[in-house]
Coordinates of C-alpha atoms in Angstrom, one line a residue:
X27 CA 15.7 74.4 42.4
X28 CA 15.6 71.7 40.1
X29 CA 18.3 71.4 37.0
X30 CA 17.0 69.3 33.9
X31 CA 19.5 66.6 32.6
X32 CA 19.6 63.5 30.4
X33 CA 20.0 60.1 32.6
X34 CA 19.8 56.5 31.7
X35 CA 18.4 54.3 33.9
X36 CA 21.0 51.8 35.0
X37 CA 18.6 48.7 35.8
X38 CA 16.4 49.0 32.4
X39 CA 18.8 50.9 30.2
X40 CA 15.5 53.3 29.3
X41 CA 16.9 56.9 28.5
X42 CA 15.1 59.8 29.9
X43 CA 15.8 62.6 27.8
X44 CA 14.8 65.4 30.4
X45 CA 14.9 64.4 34.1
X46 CA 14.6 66.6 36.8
X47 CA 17.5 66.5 39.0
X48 CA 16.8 68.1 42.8
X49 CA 18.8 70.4 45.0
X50 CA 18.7 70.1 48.9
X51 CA 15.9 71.7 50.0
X52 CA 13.9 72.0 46.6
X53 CA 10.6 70.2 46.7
X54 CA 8.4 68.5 43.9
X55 CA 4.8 70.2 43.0
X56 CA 2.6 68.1 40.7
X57 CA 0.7 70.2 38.5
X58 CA -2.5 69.9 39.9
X59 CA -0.6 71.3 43.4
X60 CA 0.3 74.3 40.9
X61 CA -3.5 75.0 40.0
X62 CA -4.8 74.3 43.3
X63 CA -2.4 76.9 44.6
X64 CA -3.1 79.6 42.0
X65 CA -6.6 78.7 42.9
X66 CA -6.1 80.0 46.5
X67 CA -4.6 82.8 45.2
X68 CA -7.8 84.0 43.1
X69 CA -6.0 83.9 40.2
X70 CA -3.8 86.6 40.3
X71 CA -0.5 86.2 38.8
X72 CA 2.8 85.8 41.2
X73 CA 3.9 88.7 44.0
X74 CA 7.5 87.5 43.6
X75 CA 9.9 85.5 41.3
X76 CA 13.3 84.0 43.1
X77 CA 17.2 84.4 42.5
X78 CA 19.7 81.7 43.5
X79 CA 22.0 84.1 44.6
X80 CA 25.3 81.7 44.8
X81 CA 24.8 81.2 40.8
X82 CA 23.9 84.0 39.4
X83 CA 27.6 85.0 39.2
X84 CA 27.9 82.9 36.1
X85 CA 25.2 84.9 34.7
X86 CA 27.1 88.2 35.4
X87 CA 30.1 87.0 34.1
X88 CA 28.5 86.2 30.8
X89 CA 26.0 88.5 30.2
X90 CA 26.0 92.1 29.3
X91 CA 24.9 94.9 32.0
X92 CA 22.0 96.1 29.4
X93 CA 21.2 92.2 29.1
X94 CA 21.0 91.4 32.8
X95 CA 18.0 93.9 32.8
X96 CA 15.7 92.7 30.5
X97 CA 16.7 89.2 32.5
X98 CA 15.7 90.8 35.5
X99 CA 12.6 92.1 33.6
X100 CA 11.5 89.0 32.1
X101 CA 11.2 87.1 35.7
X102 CA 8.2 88.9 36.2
X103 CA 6.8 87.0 33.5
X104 CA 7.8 83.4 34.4
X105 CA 5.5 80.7 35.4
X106 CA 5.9 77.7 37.9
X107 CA 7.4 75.7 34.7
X108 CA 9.6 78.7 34.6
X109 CA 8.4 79.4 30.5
X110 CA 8.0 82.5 30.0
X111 CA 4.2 83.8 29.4
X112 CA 2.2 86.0 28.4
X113 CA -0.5 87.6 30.7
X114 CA -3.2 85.4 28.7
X115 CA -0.6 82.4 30.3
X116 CA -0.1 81.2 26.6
X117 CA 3.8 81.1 26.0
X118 CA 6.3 84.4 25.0
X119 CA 7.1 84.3 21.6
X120 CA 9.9 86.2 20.3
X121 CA 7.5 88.9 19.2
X122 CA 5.6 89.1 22.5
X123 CA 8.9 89.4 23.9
X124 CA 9.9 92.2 21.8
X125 CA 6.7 94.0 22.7
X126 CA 7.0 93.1 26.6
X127 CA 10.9 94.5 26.4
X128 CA 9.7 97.8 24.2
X129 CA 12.5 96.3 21.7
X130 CA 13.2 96.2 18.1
X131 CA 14.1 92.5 16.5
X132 CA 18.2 92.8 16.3
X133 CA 17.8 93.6 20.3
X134 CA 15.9 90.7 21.0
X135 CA 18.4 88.7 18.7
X136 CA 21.2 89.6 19.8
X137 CA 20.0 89.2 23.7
X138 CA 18.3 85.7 23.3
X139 CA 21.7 84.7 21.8
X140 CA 24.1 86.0 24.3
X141 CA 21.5 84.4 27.5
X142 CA 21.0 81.2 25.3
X143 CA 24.8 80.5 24.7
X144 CA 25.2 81.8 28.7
X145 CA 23.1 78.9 29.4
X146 CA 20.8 81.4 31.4
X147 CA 17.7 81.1 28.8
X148 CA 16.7 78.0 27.3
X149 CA 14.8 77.9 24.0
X150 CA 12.2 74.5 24.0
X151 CA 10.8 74.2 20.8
X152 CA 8.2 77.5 20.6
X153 CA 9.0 78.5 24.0
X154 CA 11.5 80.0 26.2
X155 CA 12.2 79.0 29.4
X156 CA 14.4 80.3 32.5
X157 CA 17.1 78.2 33.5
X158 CA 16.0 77.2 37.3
X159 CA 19.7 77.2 38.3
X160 CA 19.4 80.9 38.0
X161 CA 15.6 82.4 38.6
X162 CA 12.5 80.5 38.8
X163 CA 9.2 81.0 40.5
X164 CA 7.5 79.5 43.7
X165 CA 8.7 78.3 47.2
X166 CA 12.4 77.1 48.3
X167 CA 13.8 76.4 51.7
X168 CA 17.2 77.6 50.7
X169 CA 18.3 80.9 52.3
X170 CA 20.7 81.9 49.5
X171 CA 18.5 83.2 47.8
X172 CA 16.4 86.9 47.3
X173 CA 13.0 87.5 45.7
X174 CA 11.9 89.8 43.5
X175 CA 8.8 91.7 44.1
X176 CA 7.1 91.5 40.4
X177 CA 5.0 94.6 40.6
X178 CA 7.3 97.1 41.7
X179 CA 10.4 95.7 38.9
X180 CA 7.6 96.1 36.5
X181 CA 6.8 99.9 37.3
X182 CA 11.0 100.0 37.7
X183 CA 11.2 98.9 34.2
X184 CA 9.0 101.9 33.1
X185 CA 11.2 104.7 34.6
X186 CA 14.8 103.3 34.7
X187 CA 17.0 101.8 31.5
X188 CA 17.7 98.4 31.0
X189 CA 21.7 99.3 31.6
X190 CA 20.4 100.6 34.9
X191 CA 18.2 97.4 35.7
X192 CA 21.4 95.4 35.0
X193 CA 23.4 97.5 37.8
X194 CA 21.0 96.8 40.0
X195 CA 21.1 92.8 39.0
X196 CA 25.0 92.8 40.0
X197 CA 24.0 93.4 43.1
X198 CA 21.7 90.9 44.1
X199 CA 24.7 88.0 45.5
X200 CA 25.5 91.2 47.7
X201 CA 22.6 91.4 49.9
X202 CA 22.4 90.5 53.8
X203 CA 20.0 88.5 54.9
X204 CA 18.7 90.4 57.8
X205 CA 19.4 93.9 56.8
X206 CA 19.4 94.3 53.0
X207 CA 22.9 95.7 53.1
X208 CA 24.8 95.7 50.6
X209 CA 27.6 93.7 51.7
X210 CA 30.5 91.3 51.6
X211 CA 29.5 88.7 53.3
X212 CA 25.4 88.1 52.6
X213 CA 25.3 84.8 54.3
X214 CA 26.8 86.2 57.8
X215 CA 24.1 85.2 60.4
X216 CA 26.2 88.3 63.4
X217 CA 24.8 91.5 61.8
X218 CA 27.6 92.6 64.3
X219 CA 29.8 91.2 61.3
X220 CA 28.3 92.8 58.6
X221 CA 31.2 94.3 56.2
X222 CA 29.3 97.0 54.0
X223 CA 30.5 97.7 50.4
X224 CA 31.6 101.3 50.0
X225 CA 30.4 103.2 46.9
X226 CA 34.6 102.4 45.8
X227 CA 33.9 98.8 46.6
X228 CA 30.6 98.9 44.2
X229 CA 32.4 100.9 41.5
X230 CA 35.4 97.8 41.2
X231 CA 32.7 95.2 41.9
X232 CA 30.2 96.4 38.9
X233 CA 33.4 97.7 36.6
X234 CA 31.5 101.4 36.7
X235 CA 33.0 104.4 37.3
X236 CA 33.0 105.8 41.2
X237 CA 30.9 109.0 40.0
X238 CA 28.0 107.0 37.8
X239 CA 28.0 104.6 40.5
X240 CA 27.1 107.2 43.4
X241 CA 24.5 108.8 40.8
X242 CA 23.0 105.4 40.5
X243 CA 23.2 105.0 44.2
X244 CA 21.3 108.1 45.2
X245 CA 19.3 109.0 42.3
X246 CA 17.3 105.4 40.7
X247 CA 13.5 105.8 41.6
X248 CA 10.5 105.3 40.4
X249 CA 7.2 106.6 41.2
X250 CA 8.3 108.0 44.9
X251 CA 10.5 104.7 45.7
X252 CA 14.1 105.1 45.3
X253 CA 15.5 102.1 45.0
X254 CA 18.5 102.3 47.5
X255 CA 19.5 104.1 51.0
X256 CA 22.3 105.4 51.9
X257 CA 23.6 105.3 55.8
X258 CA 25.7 107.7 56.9
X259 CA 28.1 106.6 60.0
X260 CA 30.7 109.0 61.0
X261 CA 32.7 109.7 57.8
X262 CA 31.4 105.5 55.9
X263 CA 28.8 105.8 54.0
X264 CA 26.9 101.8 53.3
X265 CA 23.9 101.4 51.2
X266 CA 20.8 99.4 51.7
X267 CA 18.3 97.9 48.5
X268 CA 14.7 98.7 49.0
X269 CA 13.1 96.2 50.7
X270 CA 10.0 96.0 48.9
X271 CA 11.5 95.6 45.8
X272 CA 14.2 92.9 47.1
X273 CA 14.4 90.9 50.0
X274 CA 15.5 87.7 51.0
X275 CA 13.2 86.5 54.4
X276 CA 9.6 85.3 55.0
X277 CA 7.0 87.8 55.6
X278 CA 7.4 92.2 56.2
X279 CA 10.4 93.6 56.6
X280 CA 11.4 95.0 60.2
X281 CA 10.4 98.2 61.5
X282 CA 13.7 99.6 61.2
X283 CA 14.3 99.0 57.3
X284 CA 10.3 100.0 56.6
X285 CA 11.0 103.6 57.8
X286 CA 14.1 104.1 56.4
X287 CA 12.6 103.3 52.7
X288 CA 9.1 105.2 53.5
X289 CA 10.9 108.5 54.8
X290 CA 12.8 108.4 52.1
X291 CA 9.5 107.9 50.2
X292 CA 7.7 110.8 52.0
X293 CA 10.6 113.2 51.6
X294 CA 9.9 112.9 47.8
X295 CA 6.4 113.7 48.1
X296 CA 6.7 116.4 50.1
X297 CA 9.1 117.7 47.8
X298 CA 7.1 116.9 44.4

């Protein structure tokens, strides 16, 4: 995705205060490409926002776990500029922000600091935009990277903290390609090679406790989704994210990973 720096042109010495500056694979969209697209897709507002999974470790090292949900929150509510808007599309002011988040005004301070000293948020004027390098919305060719399904982190958002949300965040460089594992090594193409991350391995990785971890693990839902499964093999227990909250390839999940989530899903209702 596109970073935005200041260049000077070296044949007319004109400086460009705010130049787009493209990654391989990343493509440019004018804005009438925008509209017409929105167009096609009768207006309604986007299914998924997009994480650049091999950067988003600078965002976890500099921004609290509490933080990193309302981060994960606000995606839902980024446009192809990546601003960040209001259903009515005008942009998020601090108070519409405050009333999105369902927070008071020394939250919101002391969050837009911390994510606009990280680098992760960036304040333009009136608005507030998404750094790219982290989150931004539309179409990529790069594989390192996971979407996030807007509507079902927006009904998340209602059941689960924002400390919670954040957890879930730290996970996102973690997940495989093909299987939504939670892994070692997301980028291994052999699922043959896949090397699952214990509930231990979580605990070090997210700097939690071994107990809250495993609560978190079995327990975050909303509605009747939970939003992980866990695999039992022999005495190892691995963990998957729920599909249809995350995932990282084109189209439907595979059979496979479908039924594990809606079993899981029809257990609960049975049991409500």
């Amino acid at each position: 995705m596109a970073q935005y720096k200041r260049l000077i042109d070296p044949t007319t010495g004109e400086i460009h205060e705010r130049t787009a500056v493209l990654a391989d694979g990343d493509r440019v969209t004018s804005a009438a490409q925008r509209e017409a697209y929105a167009k096609i897709h009768n207006g309604r507002s986007a299914e998924f926002t997009v994480t650049q999974m091999r950067n988003i470790d600078e965002v976890i090292e500099r921004v609290s776990d509490k933080h990193c949900g309302y981060l994960l929150y606000l995606q839902c509510f980024v446009n192809y500029d990546a601003i960040l808007e209001n259903p009515d599309k005008s942009a998020m002011s601090r108070e519409d922000m405050m009333r999105t988040l369902k927070i008071g005004r020394t939250t919101l301070h002391h969050f837009l600091r911390e994510t606009t000293e990280a680098g992760v948020i960036e304040e333009e004027g009136d608005k507030y935009r998404l750094n790219p390098r982290y989150h931004f919305q539309g179409k990529t060719d790069n594989t390192a990277v996971i979407k996030t399904f807007v509507a079902k982190v927006k009904e998340l958002y209602t059941e689960v903290n924002a400390k919670d949300l954040g957890f879930v965040y730290k996970l996102l460089p973690h997940i495989h390609l093909e299987t939504n594992t939670i892994c070692a090594n997301p980028y291994e193409r052999d699922v043959e090679n896949t090397l699952p991350l214990t509930k231990e391995d979580i605990a070090r990785l997210t700097n939690i406790t071994e107990k809250s971890v495993y609560t978190k693990l079995r327990n975050l839902r909303f509605g009747d989704q939970y939003v992980f499964a866990e695999v039992i093999y022999g005495k190892s227990r691995y963990y998957k994210i729920n599909p249809f909250v995350f995932y990282r390839r084109s189209g439907q999940p595979d059979a496979t990973l479908r039924e594990m989530f809606s079993i899981r899903n029809n257990f609960a209702k049975r049991a409500s």
